[in-house]
Amino acid sequence: QVQLVESGGGLVQAGGSLRLSCAASGRTFSNYAMGWFRQAPGKERDFVAAISRSVGSTYYANSVKGRFTISRDNAKNTVYLQMNSLKPEDTAVYYCAARSGGTYYSVPSRYDYWGQGTQVTVSS
């Protein structure tokens, strides 16, 4: 199995920035596509961004496109989510996830492994 640990969450004012990190265990990190999801109280877990295994193609939810950037460093077994121009509606627990293959990148059930989450709070 793969273990994922998120970090970098915190409290930020609207318009500010945060960078989330997700460190993965194991030596096969490059074989997994990675995704970021978020869940606010009383809401479903929503797709935020994903990055593919081989060529690093990226995908974004419309709500974050142009503000967030997903990237990965396979040598460090780490995926990042750079979040700029944050809005109060971005407040949520953010989770990273890994999948060994396939499509449906925006669907949580298609991912095999999940981190514990990190809280992001954006004040108005």
PDB file of C-alpha atoms in Angstrom:
ATOM      1  CA  GLN A   1       0.000   0.000   0.000  1.00  0.00           C
ATOM      2  CA  VAL A   2       0.856   3.681  -0.260  1.00  0.00           C
ATOM      3  CA  GLN A   3       0.831   6.110   2.644  1.00  0.00           C
ATOM      4  CA  LEU A   4       0.155   9.794   1.991  1.00  0.00           C
ATOM      5  CA  VAL A   5       0.728  12.680   4.403  1.00  0.00           C
ATOM      6  CA  GLU A   6      -0.485  16.204   3.653  1.00  0.00           C
ATOM      7  CA  SER A   7       0.992  19.364   5.125  1.00  0.00           C
ATOM      8  CA  GLY A   8       0.968  23.110   4.577  1.00  0.00           C
ATOM      9  CA  GLY A   9      -2.578  23.982   5.534  1.00  0.00           C
ATOM     10  CA  GLY A  10      -3.430  26.910   7.752  1.00  0.00           C
ATOM     11  CA  LEU A  11      -5.263  30.192   8.078  1.00  0.00           C
ATOM     12  CA  VAL A  12      -4.917  32.831   5.388  1.00  0.00           C
ATOM     13  CA  GLN A  13      -6.751  36.008   4.437  1.00  0.00           C
ATOM     14  CA  ALA A  14      -8.731  36.254   1.230  1.00  0.00           C
ATOM     15  CA  GLY A  15      -6.408  36.962  -1.666  1.00  0.00           C
ATOM     16  CA  GLY A  16      -3.506  35.204  -0.013  1.00  0.00           C
ATOM     17  CA  SER A  17      -1.620  32.065  -0.947  1.00  0.00           C
ATOM     18  CA  LEU A  18      -0.751  28.666   0.485  1.00  0.00           C
ATOM     19  CA  ARG A  19       1.235  25.724  -0.807  1.00  0.00           C
ATOM     20  CA  LEU A  20       0.126  22.257   0.199  1.00  0.00           C
ATOM     21  CA  SER A  21       2.462  19.280   0.072  1.00  0.00           C
ATOM     22  CA  CYS A  22       1.709  15.573  -0.002  1.00  0.00           C
ATOM     23  CA  ALA A  23       4.531  13.168   0.777  1.00  0.00           C
ATOM     24  CA  ALA A  24       4.132   9.581  -0.391  1.00  0.00           C
ATOM     25  CA  SER A  25       5.772   6.457   0.928  1.00  0.00           C
ATOM     26  CA  GLY A  26       7.349   3.775  -1.197  1.00  0.00           C
ATOM     27  CA  ARG A  27       9.577   3.727  -4.220  1.00  0.00           C
ATOM     28  CA  THR A  28       6.912   3.628  -6.928  1.00  0.00           C
ATOM     29  CA  PHE A  29       5.535   7.153  -6.586  1.00  0.00           C
ATOM     30  CA  SER A  30       6.011   7.872 -10.282  1.00  0.00           C
ATOM     31  CA  ASN A  31       3.631   5.031 -11.157  1.00  0.00           C
ATOM     32  CA  TYR A  32       0.676   6.800  -9.544  1.00  0.00           C
ATOM     33  CA  ALA A  33      -1.487   9.587 -10.774  1.00  0.00           C
ATOM     34  CA  MET A  34      -2.133  12.057  -7.977  1.00  0.00           C
ATOM     35  CA  GLY A  35      -5.125  14.170  -7.110  1.00  0.00           C
ATOM     36  CA  TRP A  36      -6.226  16.838  -4.671  1.00  0.00           C
ATOM     37  CA  PHE A  37      -9.748  16.918  -3.262  1.00  0.00           C
ATOM     38  CA  ARG A  38     -11.445  19.064  -0.664  1.00  0.00           C
ATOM     39  CA  GLN A  39     -14.382  18.693   1.672  1.00  0.00           C
ATOM     40  CA  ALA A  40     -16.182  21.474   3.498  1.00  0.00           C
ATOM     41  CA  PRO A  41     -18.511  20.810   6.456  1.00  0.00           C
ATOM     42  CA  GLY A  42     -21.823  19.412   5.283  1.00  0.00           C
ATOM     43  CA  LYS A  43     -20.632  18.996   1.703  1.00  0.00           C
ATOM     44  CA  GLU A  44     -19.379  16.163  -0.459  1.00  0.00           C
ATOM     45  CA  ARG A  45     -15.731  15.597  -1.234  1.00  0.00           C
ATOM     46  CA  ASP A  46     -15.009  17.583  -4.394  1.00  0.00           C
ATOM     47  CA  PHE A  47     -12.312  17.323  -7.013  1.00  0.00           C
ATOM     48  CA  VAL A  48      -9.728  20.103  -7.084  1.00  0.00           C
ATOM     49  CA  ALA A  49      -6.833  19.063  -9.323  1.00  0.00           C
ATOM     50  CA  ALA A  50      -4.999  16.027 -10.673  1.00  0.00           C
ATOM     51  CA  ILE A  51      -1.719  15.215 -12.383  1.00  0.00           C
ATOM     52  CA  SER A  52      -1.031  12.170 -14.520  1.00  0.00           C
ATOM     53  CA  ARG A  53       1.660   9.535 -14.103  1.00  0.00           C
ATOM     54  CA  SER A  54       3.897   9.669 -17.142  1.00  0.00           C
ATOM     55  CA  VAL A  55       3.874  13.052 -18.850  1.00  0.00           C
ATOM     56  CA  GLY A  56       2.426  15.119 -16.032  1.00  0.00           C
ATOM     57  CA  SER A  57      -0.773  16.273 -17.694  1.00  0.00           C
ATOM     58  CA  THR A  58      -2.832  18.387 -15.312  1.00  0.00           C
ATOM     59  CA  TYR A  59      -6.544  18.789 -14.745  1.00  0.00           C
ATOM     60  CA  TYR A  60      -8.440  21.345 -12.675  1.00  0.00           C
ATOM     61  CA  ALA A  61     -11.895  21.995 -11.369  1.00  0.00           C
ATOM     62  CA  ASN A  62     -13.413  25.062 -12.985  1.00  0.00           C
ATOM     63  CA  SER A  63     -13.672  26.724  -9.595  1.00  0.00           C
ATOM     64  CA  VAL A  64      -9.884  26.771  -9.136  1.00  0.00           C
ATOM     65  CA  LYS A  65      -8.596  27.009 -12.704  1.00  0.00           C
ATOM     66  CA  GLY A  66      -6.227  29.928 -13.063  1.00  0.00           C
ATOM     67  CA  ARG A  67      -5.675  30.163  -9.308  1.00  0.00           C
ATOM     68  CA  PHE A  68      -4.327  26.742  -8.287  1.00  0.00           C
ATOM     69  CA  THR A  69      -1.422  24.782  -9.739  1.00  0.00           C
ATOM     70  CA  ILE A  70      -0.680  21.101  -9.172  1.00  0.00           C
ATOM     71  CA  SER A  71       2.833  19.762  -9.649  1.00  0.00           C
ATOM     72  CA  ARG A  72       4.916  16.764  -8.659  1.00  0.00           C
ATOM     73  CA  ASP A  73       8.524  15.989  -7.848  1.00  0.00           C
ATOM     74  CA  ASN A  74       9.015  12.275  -8.351  1.00  0.00           C
ATOM     75  CA  ALA A  75      12.529  12.363  -6.916  1.00  0.00           C
ATOM     76  CA  LYS A  76      11.074  13.659  -3.646  1.00  0.00           C
ATOM     77  CA  ASN A  77       7.937  11.491  -3.768  1.00  0.00           C
ATOM     78  CA  THR A  78       5.895  14.648  -3.308  1.00  0.00           C
ATOM     79  CA  VAL A  79       2.962  16.341  -4.995  1.00  0.00           C
ATOM     80  CA  TYR A  80       2.162  20.015  -4.445  1.00  0.00           C
ATOM     81  CA  LEU A  81      -0.837  22.269  -4.706  1.00  0.00           C
ATOM     82  CA  GLN A  82       0.001  25.946  -5.032  1.00  0.00           C
ATOM     83  CA  MET A  83      -3.082  27.969  -4.144  1.00  0.00           C
ATOM     84  CA  ASN A  84      -3.198  31.656  -5.045  1.00  0.00           C
ATOM     85  CA  SER A  85      -5.926  34.285  -4.842  1.00  0.00           C
ATOM     86  CA  LEU A  86      -7.680  32.294  -2.158  1.00  0.00           C
ATOM     87  CA  LYS A  87     -11.357  32.898  -1.476  1.00  0.00           C
ATOM     88  CA  PRO A  88     -13.469  32.119   1.603  1.00  0.00           C
ATOM     89  CA  GLU A  89     -15.263  29.424  -0.395  1.00  0.00           C
ATOM     90  CA  ASP A  90     -11.935  27.586  -0.673  1.00  0.00           C
ATOM     91  CA  THR A  91     -12.157  26.806   3.045  1.00  0.00           C
ATOM     92  CA  ALA A  92     -12.137  23.023   3.468  1.00  0.00           C
ATOM     93  CA  VAL A  93     -10.105  20.037   4.499  1.00  0.00           C
ATOM     94  CA  TYR A  94      -7.811  19.226   1.595  1.00  0.00           C
ATOM     95  CA  TYR A  95      -6.877  15.626   0.824  1.00  0.00           C
ATOM     96  CA  CYS A  96      -4.327  14.171  -1.528  1.00  0.00           C
ATOM     97  CA  ALA A  97      -4.999  10.856  -3.210  1.00  0.00           C
ATOM     98  CA  ALA A  98      -3.209   8.344  -5.421  1.00  0.00           C
ATOM     99  CA  ARG A  99      -4.382   6.004  -8.144  1.00  0.00           C
ATOM    100  CA  SER A 100      -2.502   3.376 -10.114  1.00  0.00           C
ATOM    101  CA  GLY A 101      -4.194   4.095 -13.415  1.00  0.00           C
ATOM    102  CA  GLY A 102      -7.353   4.699 -15.351  1.00  0.00           C
ATOM    103  CA  THR A 103      -9.447   7.717 -16.114  1.00  0.00           C
ATOM    104  CA  TYR A 104     -12.270   9.420 -14.168  1.00  0.00           C
ATOM    105  CA  TYR A 105      -9.673  11.610 -12.492  1.00  0.00           C
ATOM    106  CA  SER A 106     -12.297  13.814 -10.846  1.00  0.00           C
ATOM    107  CA  VAL A 107     -14.176  10.964  -9.136  1.00  0.00           C
ATOM    108  CA  PRO A 108     -13.036  10.200  -5.566  1.00  0.00           C
ATOM    109  CA  SER A 109     -13.959   6.523  -5.782  1.00  0.00           C
ATOM    110  CA  ARG A 110     -11.420   5.965  -8.553  1.00  0.00           C
ATOM    111  CA  TYR A 111      -8.516   6.688  -6.202  1.00  0.00           C
ATOM    112  CA  ASP A 112      -6.887   3.917  -4.204  1.00  0.00           C
ATOM    113  CA  TYR A 113      -5.105   5.740  -1.375  1.00  0.00           C
ATOM    114  CA  TRP A 114      -5.847   8.836   0.668  1.00  0.00           C
ATOM    115  CA  GLY A 115      -4.047  11.076   3.112  1.00  0.00           C
ATOM    116  CA  GLN A 116      -5.444  12.272   6.418  1.00  0.00           C
ATOM    117  CA  GLY A 117      -6.225  15.777   5.193  1.00  0.00           C
ATOM    118  CA  THR A 118      -5.030  19.253   6.086  1.00  0.00           C
ATOM    119  CA  GLN A 119      -7.260  22.171   7.039  1.00  0.00           C
ATOM    120  CA  VAL A 120      -7.303  25.314   4.910  1.00  0.00           C
ATOM    121  CA  THR A 121      -9.247  28.278   6.255  1.00  0.00           C
ATOM    122  CA  VAL A 122      -9.630  31.495   4.267  1.00  0.00           C
ATOM    123  CA  SER A 123     -10.950  34.497   6.162  1.00  0.00           C
ATOM    124  CA  SER A 124     -12.892  37.307   4.533  1.00  0.00           C
TER     125      SER A 124
END
